[in-house]
Structure formats: C-alpha cells, structure tokens
XYZ file of C-alpha atoms in Angstrom:
567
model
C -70.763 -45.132 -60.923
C -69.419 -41.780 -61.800
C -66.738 -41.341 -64.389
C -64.016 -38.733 -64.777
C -63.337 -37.663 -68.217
C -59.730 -37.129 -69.282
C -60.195 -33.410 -69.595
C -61.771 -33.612 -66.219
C -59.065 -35.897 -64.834
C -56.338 -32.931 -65.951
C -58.424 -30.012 -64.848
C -57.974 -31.695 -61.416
C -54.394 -32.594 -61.098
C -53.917 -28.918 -62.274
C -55.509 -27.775 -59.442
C -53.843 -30.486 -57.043
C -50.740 -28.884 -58.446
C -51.340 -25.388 -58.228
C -52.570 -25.972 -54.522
C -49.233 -27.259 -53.774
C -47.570 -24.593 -55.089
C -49.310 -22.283 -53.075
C -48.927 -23.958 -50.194
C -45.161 -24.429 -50.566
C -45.299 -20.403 -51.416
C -46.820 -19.544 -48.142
C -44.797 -22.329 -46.385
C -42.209 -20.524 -47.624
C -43.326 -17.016 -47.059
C -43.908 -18.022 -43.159
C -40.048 -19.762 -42.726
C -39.154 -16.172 -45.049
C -40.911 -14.202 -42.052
C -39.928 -16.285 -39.413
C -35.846 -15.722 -40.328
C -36.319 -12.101 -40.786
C -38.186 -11.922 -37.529
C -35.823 -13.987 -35.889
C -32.742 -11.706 -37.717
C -34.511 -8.706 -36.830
C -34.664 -10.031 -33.156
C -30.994 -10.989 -33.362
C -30.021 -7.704 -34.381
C -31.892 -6.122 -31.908
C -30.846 -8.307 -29.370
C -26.994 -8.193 -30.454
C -27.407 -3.948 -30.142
C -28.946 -4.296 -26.475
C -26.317 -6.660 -25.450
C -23.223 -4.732 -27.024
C -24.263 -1.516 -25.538
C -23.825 -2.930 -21.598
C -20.954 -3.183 -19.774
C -21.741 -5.122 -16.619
C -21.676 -8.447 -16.847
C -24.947 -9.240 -14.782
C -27.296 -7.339 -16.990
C -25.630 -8.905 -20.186
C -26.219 -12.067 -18.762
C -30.289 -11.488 -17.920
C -30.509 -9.638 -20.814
C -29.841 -12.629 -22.729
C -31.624 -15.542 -21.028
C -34.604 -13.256 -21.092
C -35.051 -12.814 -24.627
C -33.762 -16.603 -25.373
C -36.763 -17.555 -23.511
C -39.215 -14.999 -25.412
C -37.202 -16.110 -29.094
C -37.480 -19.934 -28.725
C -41.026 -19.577 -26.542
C -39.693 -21.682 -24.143
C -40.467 -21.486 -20.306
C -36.888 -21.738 -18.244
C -33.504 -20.425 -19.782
C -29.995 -20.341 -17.519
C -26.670 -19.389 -18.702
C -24.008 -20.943 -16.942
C -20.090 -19.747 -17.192
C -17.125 -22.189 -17.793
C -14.130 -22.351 -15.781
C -11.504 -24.646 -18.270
C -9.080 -25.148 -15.514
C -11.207 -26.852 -12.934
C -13.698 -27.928 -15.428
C -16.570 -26.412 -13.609
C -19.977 -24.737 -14.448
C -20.736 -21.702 -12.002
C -24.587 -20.860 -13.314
C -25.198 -17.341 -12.820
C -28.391 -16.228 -14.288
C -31.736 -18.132 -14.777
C -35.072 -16.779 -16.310
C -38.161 -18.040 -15.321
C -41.511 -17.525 -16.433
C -44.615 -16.798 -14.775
C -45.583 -20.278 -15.151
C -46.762 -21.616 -11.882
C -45.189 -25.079 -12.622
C -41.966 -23.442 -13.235
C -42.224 -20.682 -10.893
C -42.392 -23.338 -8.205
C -39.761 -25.358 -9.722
C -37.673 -22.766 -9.447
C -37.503 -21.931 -6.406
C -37.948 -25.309 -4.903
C -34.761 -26.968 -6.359
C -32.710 -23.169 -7.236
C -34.068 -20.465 -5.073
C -31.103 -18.127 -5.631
C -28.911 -16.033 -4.140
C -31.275 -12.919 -5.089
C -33.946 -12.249 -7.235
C -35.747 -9.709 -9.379
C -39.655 -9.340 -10.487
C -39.925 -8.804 -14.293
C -42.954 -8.400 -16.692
C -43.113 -11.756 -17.599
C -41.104 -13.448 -15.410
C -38.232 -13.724 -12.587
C -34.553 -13.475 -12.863
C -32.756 -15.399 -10.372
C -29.022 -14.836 -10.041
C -26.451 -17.437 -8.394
C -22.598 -16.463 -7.421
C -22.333 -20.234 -5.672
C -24.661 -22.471 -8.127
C -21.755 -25.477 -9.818
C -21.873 -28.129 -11.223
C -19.088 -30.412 -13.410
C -18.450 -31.006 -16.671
C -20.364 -34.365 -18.217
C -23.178 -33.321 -15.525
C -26.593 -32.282 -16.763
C -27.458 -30.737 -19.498
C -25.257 -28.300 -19.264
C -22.434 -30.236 -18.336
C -22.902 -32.761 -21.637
C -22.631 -29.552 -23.492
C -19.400 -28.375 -22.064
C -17.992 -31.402 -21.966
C -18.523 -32.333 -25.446
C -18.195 -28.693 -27.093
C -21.806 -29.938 -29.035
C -24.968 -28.314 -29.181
C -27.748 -30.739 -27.624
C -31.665 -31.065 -28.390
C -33.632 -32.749 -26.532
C -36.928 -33.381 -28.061
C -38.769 -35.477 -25.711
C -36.790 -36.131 -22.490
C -37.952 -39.767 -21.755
C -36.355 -41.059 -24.841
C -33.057 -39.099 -23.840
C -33.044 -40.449 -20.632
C -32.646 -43.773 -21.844
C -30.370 -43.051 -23.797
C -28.091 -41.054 -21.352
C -25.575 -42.723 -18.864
C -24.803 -38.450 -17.276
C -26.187 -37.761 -14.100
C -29.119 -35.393 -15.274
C -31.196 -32.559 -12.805
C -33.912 -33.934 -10.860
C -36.426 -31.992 -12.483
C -35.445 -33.592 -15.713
C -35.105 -36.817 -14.442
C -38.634 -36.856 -12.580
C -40.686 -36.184 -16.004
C -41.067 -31.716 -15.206
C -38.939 -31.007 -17.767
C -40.338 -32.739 -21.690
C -37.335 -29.955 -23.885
C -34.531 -28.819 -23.610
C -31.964 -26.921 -25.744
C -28.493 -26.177 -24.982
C -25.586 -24.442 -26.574
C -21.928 -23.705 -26.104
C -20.972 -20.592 -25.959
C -17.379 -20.150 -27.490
C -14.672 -17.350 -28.838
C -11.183 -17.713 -29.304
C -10.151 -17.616 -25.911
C -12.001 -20.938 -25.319
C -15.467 -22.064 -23.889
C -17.004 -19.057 -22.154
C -20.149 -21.107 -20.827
C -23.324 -22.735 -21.810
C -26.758 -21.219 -22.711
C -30.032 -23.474 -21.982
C -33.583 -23.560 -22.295
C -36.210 -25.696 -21.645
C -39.918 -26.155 -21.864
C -42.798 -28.660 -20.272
C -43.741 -29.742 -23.538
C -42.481 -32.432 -25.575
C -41.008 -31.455 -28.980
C -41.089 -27.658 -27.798
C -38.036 -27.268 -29.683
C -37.074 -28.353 -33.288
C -33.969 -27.860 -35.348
C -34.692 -24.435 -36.640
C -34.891 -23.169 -33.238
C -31.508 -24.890 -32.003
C -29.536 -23.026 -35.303
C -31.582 -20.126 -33.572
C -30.221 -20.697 -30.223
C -26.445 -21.372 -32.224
C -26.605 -18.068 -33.373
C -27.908 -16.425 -30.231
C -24.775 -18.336 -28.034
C -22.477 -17.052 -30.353
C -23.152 -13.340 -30.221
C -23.936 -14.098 -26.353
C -20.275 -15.332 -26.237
C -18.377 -12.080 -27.690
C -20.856 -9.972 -25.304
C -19.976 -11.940 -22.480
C -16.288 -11.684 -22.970
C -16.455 -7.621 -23.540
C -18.567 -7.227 -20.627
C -15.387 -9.735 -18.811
C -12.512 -7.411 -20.496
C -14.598 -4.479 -19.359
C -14.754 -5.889 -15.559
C -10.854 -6.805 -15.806
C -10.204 -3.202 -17.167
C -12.330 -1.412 -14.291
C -11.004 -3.677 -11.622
C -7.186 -3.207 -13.292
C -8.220 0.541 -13.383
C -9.342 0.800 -9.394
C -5.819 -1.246 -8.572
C -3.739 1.651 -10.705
C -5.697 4.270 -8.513
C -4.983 2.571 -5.833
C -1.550 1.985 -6.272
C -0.765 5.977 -7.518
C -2.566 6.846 -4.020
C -0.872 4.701 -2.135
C 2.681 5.660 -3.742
C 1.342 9.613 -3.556
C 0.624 8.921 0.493
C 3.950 7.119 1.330
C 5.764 9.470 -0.921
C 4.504 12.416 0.826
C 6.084 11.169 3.974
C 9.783 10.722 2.402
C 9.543 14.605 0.817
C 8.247 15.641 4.190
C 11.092 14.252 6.112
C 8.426 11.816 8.400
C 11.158 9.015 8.231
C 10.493 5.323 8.004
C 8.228 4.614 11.606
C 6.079 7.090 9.764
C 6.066 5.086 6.615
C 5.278 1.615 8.430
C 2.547 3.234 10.366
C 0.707 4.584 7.368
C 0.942 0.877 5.819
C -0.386 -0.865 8.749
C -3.801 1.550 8.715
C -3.706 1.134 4.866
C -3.703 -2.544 4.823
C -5.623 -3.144 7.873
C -2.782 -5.537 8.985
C 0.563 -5.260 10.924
C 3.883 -4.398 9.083
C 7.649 -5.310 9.944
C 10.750 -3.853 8.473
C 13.647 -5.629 9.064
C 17.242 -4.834 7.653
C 19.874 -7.127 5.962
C 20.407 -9.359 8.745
C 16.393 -9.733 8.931
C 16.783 -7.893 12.363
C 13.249 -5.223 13.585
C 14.374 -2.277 12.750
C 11.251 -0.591 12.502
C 7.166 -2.288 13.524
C 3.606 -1.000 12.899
C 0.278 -1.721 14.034
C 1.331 -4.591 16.574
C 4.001 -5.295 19.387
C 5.704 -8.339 18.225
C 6.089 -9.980 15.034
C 3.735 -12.060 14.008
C 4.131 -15.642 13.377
C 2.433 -18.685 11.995
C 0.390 -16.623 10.114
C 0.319 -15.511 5.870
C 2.101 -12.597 5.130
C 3.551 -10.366 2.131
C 6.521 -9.811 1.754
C 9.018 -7.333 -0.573
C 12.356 -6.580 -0.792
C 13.557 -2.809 -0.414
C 16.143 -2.494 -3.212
C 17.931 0.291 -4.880
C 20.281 -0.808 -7.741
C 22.323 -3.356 -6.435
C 21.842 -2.369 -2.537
C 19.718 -4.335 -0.777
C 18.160 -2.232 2.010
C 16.413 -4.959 3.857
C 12.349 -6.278 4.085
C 9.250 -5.010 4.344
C 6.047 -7.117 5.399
C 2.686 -7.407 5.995
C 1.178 -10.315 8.553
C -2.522 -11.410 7.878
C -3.412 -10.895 11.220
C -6.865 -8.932 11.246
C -7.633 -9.416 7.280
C -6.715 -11.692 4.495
C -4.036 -11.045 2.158
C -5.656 -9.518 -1.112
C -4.062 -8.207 -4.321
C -4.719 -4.695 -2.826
C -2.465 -5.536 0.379
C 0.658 -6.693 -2.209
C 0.594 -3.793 -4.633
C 0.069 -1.918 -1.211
C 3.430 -3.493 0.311
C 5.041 -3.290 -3.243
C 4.550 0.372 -3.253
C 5.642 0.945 -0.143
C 8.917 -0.990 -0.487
C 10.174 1.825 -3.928
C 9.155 4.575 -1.438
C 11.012 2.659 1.506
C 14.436 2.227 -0.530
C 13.433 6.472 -1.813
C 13.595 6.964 1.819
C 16.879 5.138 2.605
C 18.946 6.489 -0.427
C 17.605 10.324 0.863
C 18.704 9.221 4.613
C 22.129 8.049 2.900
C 22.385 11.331 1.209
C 21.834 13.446 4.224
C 24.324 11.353 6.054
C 27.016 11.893 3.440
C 26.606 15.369 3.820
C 26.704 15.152 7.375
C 29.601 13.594 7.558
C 31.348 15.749 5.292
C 30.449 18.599 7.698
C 31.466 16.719 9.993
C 34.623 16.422 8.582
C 35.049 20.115 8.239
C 34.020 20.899 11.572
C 36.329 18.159 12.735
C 39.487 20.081 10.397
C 37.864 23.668 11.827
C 38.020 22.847 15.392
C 41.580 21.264 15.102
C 42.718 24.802 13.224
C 40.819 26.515 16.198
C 42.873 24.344 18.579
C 46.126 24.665 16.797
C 46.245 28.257 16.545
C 44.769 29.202 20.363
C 47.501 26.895 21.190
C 50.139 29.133 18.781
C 48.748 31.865 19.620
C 48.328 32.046 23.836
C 49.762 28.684 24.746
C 52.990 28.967 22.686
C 53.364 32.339 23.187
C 52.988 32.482 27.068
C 55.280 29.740 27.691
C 58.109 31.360 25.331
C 57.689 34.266 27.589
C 57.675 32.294 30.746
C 60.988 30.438 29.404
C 62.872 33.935 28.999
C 61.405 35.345 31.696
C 62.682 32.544 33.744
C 66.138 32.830 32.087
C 65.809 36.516 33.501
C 64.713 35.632 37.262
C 68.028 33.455 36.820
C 70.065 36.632 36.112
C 68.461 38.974 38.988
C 68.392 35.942 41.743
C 72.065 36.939 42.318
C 71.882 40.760 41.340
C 68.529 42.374 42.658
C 66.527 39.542 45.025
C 63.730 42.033 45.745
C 63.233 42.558 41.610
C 63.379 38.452 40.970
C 60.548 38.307 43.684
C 58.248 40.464 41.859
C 59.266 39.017 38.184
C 58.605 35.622 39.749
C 55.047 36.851 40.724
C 54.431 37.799 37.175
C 55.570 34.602 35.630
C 53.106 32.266 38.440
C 50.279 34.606 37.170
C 50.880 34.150 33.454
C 51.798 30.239 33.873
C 48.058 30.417 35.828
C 46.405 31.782 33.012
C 48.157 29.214 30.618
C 46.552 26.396 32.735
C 43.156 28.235 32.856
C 43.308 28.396 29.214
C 44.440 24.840 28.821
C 41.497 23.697 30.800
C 39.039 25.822 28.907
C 40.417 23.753 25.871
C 40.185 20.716 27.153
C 36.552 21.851 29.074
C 35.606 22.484 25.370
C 36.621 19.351 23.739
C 34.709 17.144 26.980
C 34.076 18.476 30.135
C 35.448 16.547 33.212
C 32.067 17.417 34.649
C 30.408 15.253 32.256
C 32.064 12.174 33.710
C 32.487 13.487 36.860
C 28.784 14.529 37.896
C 26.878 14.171 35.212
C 24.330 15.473 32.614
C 22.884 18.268 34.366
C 25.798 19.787 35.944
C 27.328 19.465 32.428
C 24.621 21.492 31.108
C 24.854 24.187 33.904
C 28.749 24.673 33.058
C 28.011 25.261 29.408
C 25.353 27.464 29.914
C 28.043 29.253 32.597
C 30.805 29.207 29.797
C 28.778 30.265 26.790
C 25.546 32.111 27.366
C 26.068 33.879 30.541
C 28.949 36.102 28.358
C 27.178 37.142 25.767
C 24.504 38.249 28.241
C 21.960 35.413 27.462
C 19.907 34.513 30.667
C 19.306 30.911 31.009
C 17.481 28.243 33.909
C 17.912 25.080 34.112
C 15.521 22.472 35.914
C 15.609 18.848 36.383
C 13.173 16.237 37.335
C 13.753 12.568 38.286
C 17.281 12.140 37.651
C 18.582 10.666 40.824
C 20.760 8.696 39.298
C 23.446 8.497 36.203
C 22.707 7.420 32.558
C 25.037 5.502 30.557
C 28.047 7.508 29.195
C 26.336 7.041 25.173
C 23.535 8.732 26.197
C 24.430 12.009 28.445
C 27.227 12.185 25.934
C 24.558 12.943 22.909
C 22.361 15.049 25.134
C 25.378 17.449 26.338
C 26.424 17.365 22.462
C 22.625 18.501 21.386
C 22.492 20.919 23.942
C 25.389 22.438 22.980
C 24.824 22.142 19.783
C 21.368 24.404 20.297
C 23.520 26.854 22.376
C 25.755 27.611 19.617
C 22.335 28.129 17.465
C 20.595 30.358 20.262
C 23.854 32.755 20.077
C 24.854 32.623 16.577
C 21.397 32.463 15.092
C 18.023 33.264 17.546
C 18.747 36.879 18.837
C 17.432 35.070 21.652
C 17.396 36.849 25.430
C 16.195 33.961 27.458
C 16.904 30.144 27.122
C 15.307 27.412 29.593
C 16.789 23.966 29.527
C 14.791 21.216 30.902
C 15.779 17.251 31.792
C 13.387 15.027 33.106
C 13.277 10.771 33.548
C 9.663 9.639 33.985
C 8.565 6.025 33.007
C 12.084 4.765 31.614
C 12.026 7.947 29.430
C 14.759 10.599 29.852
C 13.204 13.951 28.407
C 15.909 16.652 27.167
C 13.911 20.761 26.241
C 15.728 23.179 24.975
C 13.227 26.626 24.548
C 14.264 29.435 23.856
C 12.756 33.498 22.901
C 14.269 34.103 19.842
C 13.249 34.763 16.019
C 12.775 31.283 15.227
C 13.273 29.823 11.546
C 11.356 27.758 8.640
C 10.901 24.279 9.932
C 12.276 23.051 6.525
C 15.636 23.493 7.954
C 15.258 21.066 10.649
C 13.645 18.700 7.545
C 16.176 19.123 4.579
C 19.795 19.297 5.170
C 21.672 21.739 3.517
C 24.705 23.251 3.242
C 23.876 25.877 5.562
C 26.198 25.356 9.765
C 22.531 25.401 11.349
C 20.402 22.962 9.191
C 23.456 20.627 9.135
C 23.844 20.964 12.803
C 19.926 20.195 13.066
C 20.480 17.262 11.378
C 23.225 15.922 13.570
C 21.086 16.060 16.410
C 18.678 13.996 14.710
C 21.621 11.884 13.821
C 22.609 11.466 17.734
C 18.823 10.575 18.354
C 18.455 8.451 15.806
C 21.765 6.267 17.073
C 20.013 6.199 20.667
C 16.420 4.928 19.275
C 14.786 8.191 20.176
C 12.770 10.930 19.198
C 12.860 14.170 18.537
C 10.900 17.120 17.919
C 10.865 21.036 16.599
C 8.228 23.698 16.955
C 9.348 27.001 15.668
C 8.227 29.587 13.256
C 9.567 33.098 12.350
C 9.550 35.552 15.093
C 7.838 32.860 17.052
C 11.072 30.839 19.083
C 12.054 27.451 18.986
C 11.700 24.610 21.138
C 13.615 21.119 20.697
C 12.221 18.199 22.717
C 14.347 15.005 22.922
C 13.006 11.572 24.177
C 15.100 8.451 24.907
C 13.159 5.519 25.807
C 15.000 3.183 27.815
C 17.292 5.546 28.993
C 18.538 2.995 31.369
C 19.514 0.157 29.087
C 21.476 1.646 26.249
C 24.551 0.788 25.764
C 27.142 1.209 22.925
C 30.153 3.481 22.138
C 30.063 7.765 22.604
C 31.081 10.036 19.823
C-alpha cells in the first residue's frame, strides 16, 4: 500500500484549494461576462426600442431579440385590456426551427407575416385569449412572473386551461413576464423552448428586466399613436370648421351647409328647428329612421337654434362623423346669428322705407291732392256766384273744375296703383308686371318685353304678391342704379315650378352686394328679395359683374300649394 506523508497530504489539499479558487474565479468571470453582455444587450436593445414610434415595430423588435437573449425558440407579446380582462396577442417570433416553424403556423398562422434572418414574425389584430388562460393568461392574472422548467411537472400541477402545444408535450420551457408601468398591466412577454430546463432563474431576472423596459416602450409608442391619431382628428376638425365656415362668410346659407356635411360624412343630415320640424335635409329625401345617428344642438348663448344630425345610413357612426356634426353645429348657430343680423337690418330699412313712403304719401297728398280740392272748393263757391250772373262763364269754369277734379282721381289712383295695383288681384302676375313696366320704365325711356310661358292659370295671392314686389323692386334698381337701356322680364311655370327673370343691359355691380347687406338702398333691397324668397321656400340667383348686366332668376317650387299671409 502506498502512503501519503503529511507534507504530501498538505501539498495536495493546497492544490484542491487553489483549484477551487480558480474555478470559482472563472465561474465568476463567465456570470461577470454574461451580465455585462446581457447589460450591454439591454442597453442596446432599450436604444433600438426608444428610438421607434410605431407600435408594431416596437413590438417585433422586442420578441425578436428576447428570443436571441434567452436562446429560446418561440417568443409572443401579448397586450392587456384591464377592463374586459382580455389578452389580444399581437406579435410572435418564430425561429427557423422546422418543429416550430410548423407549429406555428398550424395552431397561429396569422393575420400577416414577414421573412426575417433567422426567423418569422407573425402579427395578429384578432388573436385573444382570457385572463387565468395559458401561460399568458396565469401571468396576467396573477401579476407574477412564471418559469416553467419542465412542462410535464407544471402540468400536473396546473388546474388553467393551457395551449395545446403545451399540453401535447411540443413545448418542454417556457418563460413569461408581466409587463407593467404606472398606468397598469400593459401585457405579457413569453418565450418558450423544446427543451426541458431551457430556461433557469438568471434568465427569467433577464426576461424581468427586458418586460420592464418593453413596458415604458410600449406605452410611448401607445401615447405616440393617441397623439398622431388626436393630431389627424384636430386637422380634421380645423378643415372641416375652415369648409363650413367658408360657406357662412360666403353667404351660401344653411342648404349649402347641410349639403357639404352629408358628402363629408358619407351619411344623410337633418336640421330641424325648435319644434324639431325639417327645416333644411341633405343627402336623402326623408328622414331616416330606425337607424344610429348623431346628433348636436345649434346653440348661441342662451338661444337655442334647433338640431343638426347625421343618420348612419350608408356608413357607421365614427368619432370623425361627431366632431364632423359638432363642427358643423358652431358654424350652423355662426350662420343663424349672421341671418338674424341681416334681418335686423332689414327690418330697420324696412322701417324707414315704411316712414319714407308714408312722408312721400303725405306730402303728394298736401301737395296735389289738398291743393286741387281747395281750389275745386272755391272754385265751386265761384260757379255758385256766376250761375245767376254770367251762365255762359259758369259753363266754362265748370269745365275747368271736372278737368282738375279728373286729374285728382288720376292721381289718387296712381297712389293707390303704387301702394297695390288692382291689377294684381284683378288679372294677375303678368299683367301686373306689364303695368309697372308701363308706369315706371317706359318714362324714363327704358325699353322693356315681357314674355310668359305656362301660366294659364292664377297663383296664390302670397306668391304673385312677392314676385310683383321683386320685380319692382329690380325696376327701381335698373333706373336708379344700371344705366340700363333694355330690360326683359320673363315668367314661366314648368314642372310645379314658377320661374320669375329679370335681365337687364346695364353696368352691373360686385356680387358682394347681393351677399352682405349693408347700409347701402340697393344691397338692402337685394336682400329683401332674398327675404321674400326665402319666406316662399325658393331660390334665387344673381349673375352680374361690372359693365357686364345683371340677371336675377327666381324659382318657387310648388308654386301651386303655398299658402300663408302677403306682405
């Protein structure tokens, strides 16, 4: 037998120990290299991640370098919704493994995929599962990391429903993290290998650390998607208001408004008054029913104008369509305080011409009326005198006096003939319109023609009233304004539409006028016209230019069945 010496005995234990000690030194030289590879990796990994914005390549970025960092052959990252406790999986990474490659695409074959140097990314916009279900689903549920070292041991330990793949023995690892800030449980990171004890402890502080910085990239790349999408809706909503406002400052009044809506939106829009009544409808013939809609009040101060809103006839109600019906309810009540302006100017021409034309009447009636009958009274007082004295004189005073009581009748007439023609009620529109051209252009040496088409019969009193009162209100432009030498007046009914055109060769004006009321007779005579048409439902329209003429067109539509109370 061979014996160890003492000295021999402690030359060997010296060497036992230094051995250890060497080994523990490059033990702990490799876990020294390992964390500052694994930092380094971080780091890097942290600097990629922060730099993108959209939430898609965060997310692939991520799973992608999980699976090179913890070697492991599958990695998904699904997002949390808290409120209905759901997992929506959005990204998986896949290696080029055959096994898993077929895996994947047997149980998961994605909504779209992409071909990447070591693998394929898989992406998923419909992929959920529950909380408590899966891997995953543990993990959310319990707000715990979870390490799975060999999977038939977890499975009987388990009561969770678990993925097939897990359950049938393909998957031996897995890993899985939550992935948390402030705001809450942002979603789950996993990975998983075919090997048993793939993953260790190390590697799940790894994946920790890797969740958490996932977690804070995730939620800028979300602020960043909120913050585009709440930028698009602001441009949106400026163009919108910018388009509808255009239409108010270019005097296109409210049918214009509704219109532009209904081809913004997609849909058909409604704007009813107080009472709820139609005042107003766009892209459709009847309001809809039974189906969504939008809806917005059109308020300024304390006035409530009436509704505006938007059926989802041809397209879903989005957020778009409500900022869309929003806007367009400010411009709306815009629109209706301008309209109230102009009419309170209006009227207070009105007003004055009203005052005017009884001064007009008061002093004709002073000055001709008055006066002729004073001299009729003393001239009869005279005819009195001579009727006994000189019968042949009294004859030829009482000539004189018949001749000026004629001309105070004719003069009476014209006033009254001024104030309403009898010809109006009497015969109608057109002959209306022939007298006053007779009366007022034919002296100044204006040459006029009148035509008509289709009017065999009459029109309620409302609406030849307005007509006669536009047409005369576009003779006394023509003489007072247009240096105009011929005028051609035109009435037509075709198709339950009474047409009223007024042309005539003059120097024309800015259109402006006919769109802004001043203070100026004509533009506030313009706008009573469009007052008159307004009251009867109608339309009208102005063409002129400087130096170029004017023509006024008038349409009525359902000439026939308006009713209501004249002016």
């Amino acid at each position: 037998s061979l014996s160890v010496s003492h000295h021999e005995e402690f030359i060997m234990e010296t060497l036992a120990e230094n051995l250890g000690l060497q080994l523990q030194s490059i033990m702990l030289g490799a876990e020294n290299l390992r964390l500052r590879r694994e930092a380094k990796a971080l780091h890097e990994i942290n600097k990629e991640i922060s730099r993108l914005a959209d939430l898609d390549s965060v997310l692939e970025n991520i799973t992608e370098k999980a699976c090179y960092l913890l070697k492991a052959e599958n990695c998904y990252i699904a997002l949390a919704d808290e409120k209905a406790q759901i997992l929506h999986v959005r990204v998986n990474y896949t290696t080029r493994s055959q096994v898993w490659r077929t895996w994947a695409f047997k149980y998961h074959p994605g909504e779209s995929s992409l071909l990447r140097a070591d693998g394929y990314i898989m992406r998923w916009h419909h992929l959920t599962y529950p909380y408590g279900e899966g891997v995953g689903g543990l993990v959310a549920q319990n707000l715990s990391s979870l390490l799975i070292r060999n999977s038939r041991e977890f499975l009987q330990n388990v009561t969770a429903s678990v993925p097939e793949k897990l359950a049938t023995g393909g998957i031996a690892a897995a890993i899985a993290v939550p992935m948390c800030t402030k705001r809450g449980l942002i979603g789950v990171l996993c990975a998983a290998s075919c090997k048993n004890n793939a993953f260790n402890r190390a590697q799940l502080k790894l994946m920790e650390t890797l969740g958490n910085q996932a977690a804070i990239a995730i939620e800028n790349a979300h602020n960043f998607t909120e913050q585009k999408a709440l930028a698009k809706k602001l441009r949106n909503s400026i163009a919108t208001h910018e388009r509808l406002l255009s239409l108010v400052l270019a005097n296109q009044g409210i049918q214009a408004i509704a219109d532009t809506l209904a081809n913004l939106i997609g849909n058909p829009v409604v704007i009813q008054d107080q009472e709820e009544q139609v005042a107003y409808l766009a892209g459709g013939t009847e309001m809809a029913t039974g189906v969504p809609y939008v809806r917005a009040p059109i308020v300024a101060g304390k006035s409530l104008y009436g509704y505006v809103t938007a059926f989802a006839v041809h397209k879903p109600i989005t957020e778009e369509q409500r900022a869309a019906v929003e806007e367009a309810s400010i411009v709306l009540a815009l629109e209706y305080l301008k309209q109230d302006a102009a009419r309170a100017g209006l009227l207070q021409h009105v007003i004055t011409a009203q005052e005017e034309e009884r001064k007009r009447i008061a002093r004709e009636l002073h000055d001709e009326t008055s006066q002729t009958l004073t001299a009729l009274m003393l001239g009869l007082d005279t005819l009195g005198l001579l009727l006994h004295n000189v019968p042949a004189e009294a004859i030829s005073r009482l000539r004189a006096l018949k001749s000026l009581a004629e001309g105070m009748l004719n003069n009476i007439h014209r006033i009254i003939s001024d104030l309403r023609p009898s010809l109006l009620d009497d015969l109608g529109l057109f002959h209306a319109i022939n007298w006053c051209c007779e009366q007022r252009l034919k002296p100044v040496g204006i040459k006029y023609e009148t035509n008509i088409a289709g009017l065999e019969q009459r029109f309620p009193s409302p609406v030849e009233t307005a007509l006669y009162r536009i047409v005369q209100e576009a003779i006394t432009n023509i003489i007072r304004h247009a240096k105009a030498t011929e005028v051609a007046i035109d009435v037509a009914f075709d198709k339950n539409q009474l047409i009223l055109r007024v042309e005539d060769n003059g120097c024309g004006f800015e259109k402006e006028l006919f769109t802004n009321a001043d203070s100026s007779s004509k533009s506030l005579g313009l706008w009573g016209m469009k007052e008159r048409v307004n009251a009867l439902k109608g339309t009208i329209d102005l063409e002129t230019s400087p130096g170029c003429g004017t023509v006024i067109t008038v349409t009525v539509p359902d000439a026939e069945g308006i009713g209501g109370e004249e002016d």
